[in-house]
């Protein structure tokens, strides 16, 4: 916009006039689709000149966008053939709309072995293999395995056709711009036996569902999320798995991922009993003790069999003379810097200075 010049204290001041605003009206199509914009929810709004807003044309079933149209006024639509585009306000009020046309139907072929596929359109009508499906149509699809099989994944052929979540047995399919084949892949199931004597193992599948029972029936090559909680008095130590092709992403983490192989498998969560280690603190005049590099201040809980580093540092004029323990456990050697192997009971460690 233009501006006015004024003289303020001998200096020239330029005042920029705000850009004028004009009314934008969005005319909704009849039954062929609708127009949405995140910028306003009413049919009209005021926009400044050269201000751009996002506009989206959403077609009804079996309709596709033909083109955007400026019915009156002026402005600019960035791509008139794109369902999502931008309108930039011109120098006058404007009215815009979207024109839709019939979508081209294409043949959808369903393929599955060792299971079945159920397909419904947006009107909840069941479709069978060989049905005509309009471009852009979104279908609800469900894969159901036969006995002793599990769903593995979806595969799609046909330009622009896609499945929203290929590993989910219940998901959606969008029809592309040519004939398409939708295939549900099924795999044999195998037994997964879980051993967890002193804790609880939670198993979650790729769809986020918690699986119950033991043993579990799991499809070959399926990916499972594992989490473990130790019972009171125990601490988790490691995971292990046996079974051809089965493997773990991490054997030491409380949460990990198991990939099932092509045979029955056994998953084991190993725990160790926890033991409290107390250190008899010497007086400040005698010295200090660190446990795993941290100055000792209070009893510490370890797992049975843990190897703990302990260091006795004598004060000035003092000399370390030895370690002793009450309870189970053993020292690596008798030096001031040594290790202590946690035994099968709580223990109290004492450092002697002289």
Coordinates of C-alpha atoms in Angstrom, one line a residue:
X1 CA 0.0 0.0 0.0
X2 CA 1.0 3.6 -0.2
X3 CA 2.0 6.0 2.6
X4 CA 2.0 9.6 3.9
X5 CA 5.0 11.6 4.7
X6 CA 5.1 13.9 7.8
X7 CA 7.7 16.2 9.4
X8 CA 8.4 15.2 13.0
X9 CA 11.1 17.3 14.8
X10 CA 12.7 18.1 11.4
X11 CA 12.8 14.4 10.4
X12 CA 10.7 12.8 7.7
X13 CA 8.4 10.0 8.9
X14 CA 6.8 7.6 6.5
X15 CA 3.5 6.0 7.6
X16 CA 2.7 2.8 5.8
X17 CA -1.0 2.3 5.2
X18 CA -2.3 -1.2 5.9
X19 CA -3.1 -3.4 3.0
X20 CA -6.8 -3.2 2.2
X21 CA -8.9 -6.3 3.0
X22 CA -11.6 -7.9 0.8
X23 CA -14.3 -10.5 1.4
X24 CA -13.6 -14.1 0.3
X25 CA -16.6 -16.3 -0.1
X26 CA -16.3 -20.0 -0.5
X27 CA -19.2 -21.6 -2.3
X28 CA -19.6 -25.2 -1.3
X29 CA -20.4 -27.8 -4.0
X30 CA -23.8 -29.5 -3.8
X31 CA -23.4 -33.2 -3.1
X32 CA -20.2 -33.7 -5.0
X33 CA -17.8 -32.8 -2.2
X34 CA -16.8 -30.1 0.1
X35 CA -14.2 -27.4 0.6
X36 CA -12.3 -26.9 3.9
X37 CA -9.6 -24.4 5.0
X38 CA -7.9 -24.3 8.3
X39 CA -8.0 -20.5 8.3
X40 CA -11.7 -20.0 8.9
X41 CA -14.8 -22.2 9.4
X42 CA -17.5 -19.8 8.0
X43 CA -18.4 -19.4 4.3
X44 CA -16.9 -15.9 4.2
X45 CA -13.9 -14.1 5.7
X46 CA -11.9 -10.9 5.2
X47 CA -8.4 -11.2 3.7
X48 CA -5.8 -8.7 3.0
X49 CA -4.5 -8.2 -0.6
X50 CA -1.7 -10.7 -1.5
X51 CA -2.5 -12.9 1.6
X52 CA -2.5 -16.6 0.8
X53 CA -4.6 -19.3 2.5
X54 CA -4.7 -23.1 2.1
X55 CA -7.8 -24.6 0.5
X56 CA -8.7 -28.2 0.3
X57 CA -11.2 -29.9 -1.9
X58 CA -12.6 -33.2 -0.4
X59 CA -14.6 -35.2 -3.0
X60 CA -17.6 -37.3 -2.2
X61 CA -17.6 -41.1 -2.9
X62 CA -16.8 -41.7 -6.5
X63 CA -16.0 -38.1 -7.3
X64 CA -12.6 -36.4 -7.9
X65 CA -11.6 -32.8 -8.3
X66 CA -11.9 -31.4 -11.8
X67 CA -10.7 -28.0 -11.1
X68 CA -10.9 -24.9 -8.8
X69 CA -12.8 -21.9 -10.1
X70 CA -12.8 -18.2 -9.2
X71 CA -16.5 -17.4 -9.8
X72 CA -16.1 -13.7 -9.4
X73 CA -13.6 -11.1 -8.4
X74 CA -9.9 -11.7 -8.7
X75 CA -7.1 -13.5 -7.0
X76 CA -4.9 -16.4 -7.8
X77 CA -5.2 -20.2 -7.3
X78 CA -1.8 -21.7 -7.3
X79 CA -2.8 -25.1 -8.9
X80 CA -6.4 -25.4 -10.1
X81 CA -6.0 -29.1 -10.6
X82 CA -4.7 -30.0 -7.1
X83 CA -7.1 -30.9 -4.3
X84 CA -4.9 -29.1 -1.8
X85 CA -3.6 -25.8 -3.0
X86 CA -3.3 -22.1 -2.1
X87 CA -5.6 -19.1 -2.9
X88 CA -4.0 -15.6 -2.8
X89 CA -6.4 -12.7 -2.4
X90 CA -6.5 -10.1 -5.2
X91 CA -7.7 -6.5 -5.3
X92 CA -11.4 -7.1 -4.9
X93 CA -14.0 -9.3 -3.2
X94 CA -13.8 -12.8 -4.6
X95 CA -15.9 -16.0 -4.7
X96 CA -14.3 -19.4 -5.3
X97 CA -15.6 -22.9 -5.6
X98 CA -14.4 -26.4 -6.6
X99 CA -15.9 -28.4 -9.4
X100 CA -15.9 -32.2 -9.2
X101 CA -16.4 -34.9 -11.8
X102 CA -17.2 -38.6 -11.7
X103 CA -14.2 -40.7 -10.7
X104 CA -13.0 -43.4 -13.0
X105 CA -13.8 -46.9 -11.7
X106 CA -11.1 -49.6 -11.7
X107 CA -11.2 -53.3 -10.9
X108 CA -10.0 -54.4 -7.5
X109 CA -8.7 -57.9 -7.3
X110 CA -8.3 -59.6 -3.9
X111 CA -5.7 -62.3 -3.4
X112 CA -5.0 -64.4 -0.3
X113 CA -3.7 -67.8 0.6
X114 CA -4.3 -69.4 4.0
X115 CA -6.7 -66.7 5.0
X116 CA -9.4 -64.3 3.7
X117 CA -10.0 -60.6 3.1
X118 CA -13.2 -58.6 3.9
X119 CA -13.7 -55.3 2.2
X120 CA -16.3 -52.6 2.8
X121 CA -16.8 -49.2 1.2
X122 CA -17.8 -46.0 3.0
X123 CA -21.4 -47.0 2.8
X124 CA -20.7 -50.2 4.6
X125 CA -21.3 -52.3 1.4
X126 CA -19.3 -55.5 1.2
X127 CA -17.1 -55.7 -1.9
X128 CA -15.8 -58.9 -3.5
X129 CA -12.9 -59.6 -5.7
X130 CA -13.4 -58.1 -9.2
X131 CA -15.5 -55.2 -7.9
X132 CA -15.3 -51.8 -9.6
X133 CA -13.9 -49.2 -7.2
X134 CA -13.7 -45.5 -8.0
X135 CA -10.4 -43.6 -7.9
X136 CA -9.7 -42.2 -4.5
X137 CA -12.2 -44.4 -2.7
X138 CA -11.1 -45.4 0.8
X139 CA -12.1 -48.9 1.7
X140 CA -12.1 -50.7 5.1
X141 CA -10.1 -53.9 4.8
X142 CA -9.7 -56.8 7.3
X143 CA -7.5 -59.9 7.0
X144 CA -8.6 -63.1 8.8
X145 CA -6.1 -66.0 8.9
X146 CA -7.0 -69.7 8.7
X147 CA -6.3 -72.0 11.6
X148 CA -2.6 -72.3 12.3
X149 CA -1.7 -69.2 10.3
X150 CA -1.2 -65.5 11.2
X151 CA -1.5 -62.3 9.2
X152 CA 1.8 -60.9 8.1
X153 CA 1.4 -57.9 5.8
X154 CA -0.5 -56.3 2.9
X155 CA 0.9 -56.0 -0.6
X156 CA -0.6 -53.7 -3.3
X157 CA 0.0 -53.5 -7.1
X158 CA -1.5 -50.7 -9.2
X159 CA -0.4 -47.1 -9.6
X160 CA -1.2 -44.8 -6.7
X161 CA -3.1 -47.5 -4.7
X162 CA -2.0 -47.8 -1.1
X163 CA -2.7 -49.4 2.3
X164 CA -2.4 -47.0 5.2
X165 CA -0.8 -49.5 7.6
X166 CA 0.7 -52.6 5.9
X167 CA 1.3 -54.6 9.1
X168 CA -2.2 -54.1 10.6
X169 CA -4.8 -56.7 9.8
X170 CA -7.5 -54.2 10.1
X171 CA -6.8 -51.0 8.1
X172 CA -7.8 -49.0 5.0
X173 CA -7.0 -49.2 1.3
X174 CA -7.1 -46.3 -1.1
X175 CA -7.9 -47.0 -4.8
X176 CA -5.4 -45.6 -7.3
X177 CA -5.6 -44.6 -10.9
X178 CA -5.6 -48.1 -12.5
X179 CA -6.7 -51.6 -11.8
X180 CA -5.2 -52.9 -8.6
X181 CA -4.5 -56.1 -6.7
X182 CA -4.7 -56.3 -2.9
X183 CA -2.9 -59.2 -1.4
X184 CA -3.0 -60.4 2.2
X185 CA 0.1 -62.4 3.2
X186 CA -0.3 -65.1 5.9
X187 CA 2.4 -67.2 7.5
X188 CA 2.5 -70.3 9.7
X189 CA 2.3 -69.7 13.5
X190 CA 4.8 -71.1 16.0
X191 CA 4.7 -71.5 19.7
X192 CA 6.5 -69.0 21.9
X193 CA 7.0 -70.3 25.4
X194 CA 7.9 -67.7 28.1
X195 CA 9.9 -68.5 31.2
X196 CA 9.9 -65.8 33.9
X197 CA 10.3 -67.2 37.4
X198 CA 10.7 -64.0 39.3
X199 CA 9.0 -61.3 37.3
X200 CA 6.3 -60.5 34.8
X201 CA 6.8 -60.3 31.0
X202 CA 4.4 -58.1 28.9
X203 CA 4.2 -58.9 25.1
X204 CA 2.7 -56.4 22.7
X205 CA 2.2 -57.0 19.0
X206 CA 2.7 -54.5 16.1
X207 CA -0.8 -53.2 16.5
X208 CA -0.3 -52.3 20.1
X209 CA -2.3 -55.2 21.5
X210 CA -1.1 -56.9 24.7
X211 CA -1.0 -60.7 24.1
X212 CA -2.1 -63.0 26.9
X213 CA -1.5 -66.7 27.5
X214 CA 1.5 -68.9 27.6
X215 CA 2.6 -70.3 25.3
X216 CA 1.6 -67.8 22.6
X217 CA 0.9 -68.5 19.0
X218 CA 3.0 -66.1 16.9
X219 CA 3.4 -65.8 13.2
X220 CA 6.8 -66.4 11.6
X221 CA 9.0 -63.3 11.4
X222 CA 6.5 -61.3 13.5
X223 CA 7.9 -58.4 15.6
X224 CA 6.9 -58.2 19.3
X225 CA 7.7 -55.6 21.9
X226 CA 8.7 -57.0 25.3
X227 CA 8.8 -55.4 28.7
X228 CA 9.7 -56.9 32.0
X229 CA 8.9 -56.1 35.7
X230 CA 10.9 -57.9 38.4
X231 CA 9.2 -59.2 41.5
X232 CA 10.0 -57.7 44.9
X233 CA 13.4 -58.8 46.0
X234 CA 14.7 -59.5 42.5
X235 CA 16.3 -57.5 39.7
X236 CA 16.1 -58.2 35.9
X237 CA 19.4 -59.5 34.5
X238 CA 19.0 -60.6 30.9
X239 CA 16.8 -61.9 28.1
X240 CA 17.6 -65.0 26.1
X241 CA 15.8 -66.8 23.3
X242 CA 16.1 -70.1 21.6
X243 CA 14.5 -71.1 18.4
X244 CA 15.6 -71.1 14.7
X245 CA 15.8 -67.5 13.5
X246 CA 14.4 -65.8 16.6
X247 CA 16.5 -62.9 17.9
X248 CA 16.4 -60.0 20.3
X249 CA 17.3 -56.4 19.6
X250 CA 18.8 -56.1 23.1
X251 CA 19.4 -58.8 25.8
X252 CA 20.0 -56.4 28.7
X253 CA 17.3 -53.7 28.4
X254 CA 14.1 -53.9 30.4
X255 CA 12.2 -53.2 27.1
X256 CA 13.3 -54.9 23.9
X257 CA 12.1 -56.3 20.7
X258 CA 11.8 -59.9 19.7
X259 CA 11.7 -61.0 16.1
X260 CA 10.1 -64.5 15.8
X261 CA 11.9 -67.0 13.6
X262 CA 10.4 -69.9 11.6
X263 CA 10.2 -72.4 14.4
X264 CA 8.9 -72.8 18.0
X265 CA 10.9 -70.7 20.4
X266 CA 11.5 -70.2 24.1
X267 CA 11.9 -66.7 25.6
X268 CA 13.6 -66.6 29.0
X269 CA 13.8 -63.6 31.4
X270 CA 16.5 -64.2 34.0
X271 CA 16.5 -62.4 37.3
X272 CA 18.9 -62.3 40.3
X273 CA 18.0 -61.8 43.9
X274 CA 18.8 -58.4 45.3
X275 CA 21.2 -58.0 48.3
X276 CA 21.8 -54.9 50.4
X277 CA 25.5 -54.1 50.9
X278 CA 26.3 -51.9 53.9
X279 CA 29.7 -50.3 54.5
X280 CA 30.9 -49.5 58.0
X281 CA 32.0 -46.0 57.6
X282 CA 35.4 -45.1 59.2
X283 CA 35.7 -41.8 61.0
X284 CA 36.9 -38.8 59.0
X285 CA 40.2 -39.1 60.8
X286 CA 40.7 -42.6 59.4
X287 CA 39.7 -42.4 55.7
X288 CA 36.9 -42.7 53.2
X289 CA 35.3 -45.4 51.0
X290 CA 33.8 -45.3 47.5
X291 CA 31.5 -47.9 46.0
X292 CA 31.6 -48.0 42.1
X293 CA 33.3 -44.6 42.1
X294 CA 30.7 -42.9 44.4
X295 CA 31.5 -41.9 48.0
X296 CA 29.5 -44.2 50.2
X297 CA 26.8 -42.6 52.3
X298 CA 24.0 -45.2 52.6
X299 CA 23.3 -49.0 52.0
X300 CA 23.3 -50.0 48.3
X301 CA 21.2 -52.7 46.6
X302 CA 23.0 -55.0 44.2
X303 CA 22.1 -58.3 42.5
X304 CA 23.5 -61.6 43.6
X305 CA 26.8 -62.2 41.7
X306 CA 27.4 -58.5 40.9
X307 CA 31.0 -57.4 40.9
X308 CA 31.4 -54.1 42.8
X309 CA 34.4 -51.9 42.9
X310 CA 35.3 -50.6 46.3
X311 CA 38.2 -48.3 47.2
X312 CA 39.4 -47.4 50.7
X313 CA 41.4 -44.1 50.9
X314 CA 43.2 -43.5 54.2
X315 CA 43.4 -40.1 55.7
X316 CA 46.7 -38.4 56.2
X317 CA 48.9 -40.3 58.6
X318 CA 46.8 -43.4 58.3
X319 CA 47.4 -46.7 56.4
X320 CA 44.8 -49.1 55.0
X321 CA 45.3 -52.5 56.6
X322 CA 42.5 -54.8 55.3
X323 CA 38.9 -55.7 54.5
X324 CA 36.4 -57.9 56.3
X325 CA 32.8 -58.9 55.6
X326 CA 29.9 -60.1 57.7
X327 CA 27.5 -62.1 55.5
X328 CA 28.1 -63.7 52.1
X329 CA 30.4 -62.3 49.5
X330 CA 34.1 -62.3 48.7
X331 CA 36.9 -59.8 47.8
X332 CA 39.0 -59.9 44.7
X333 CA 42.1 -59.3 46.8
X334 CA 43.2 -57.6 50.0
X335 CA 44.4 -54.3 48.4
X336 CA 42.7 -50.9 49.1
X337 CA 41.3 -50.8 45.6
X338 CA 39.6 -54.1 45.0
X339 CA 36.3 -55.7 44.0
X340 CA 33.6 -57.4 46.1
X341 CA 31.5 -60.2 44.6
X342 CA 27.9 -60.0 46.1
X343 CA 26.9 -63.3 47.7
X344 CA 23.5 -64.9 48.5
X345 CA 22.8 -62.8 51.6
X346 CA 23.0 -59.2 52.7
X347 CA 26.4 -58.2 53.8
X348 CA 28.3 -55.6 55.8
X349 CA 31.8 -54.6 54.6
X350 CA 34.4 -53.0 56.9
X351 CA 37.7 -51.3 56.0
X352 CA 40.3 -51.2 58.7
X353 CA 42.9 -48.4 59.0
X354 CA 45.8 -48.1 61.3

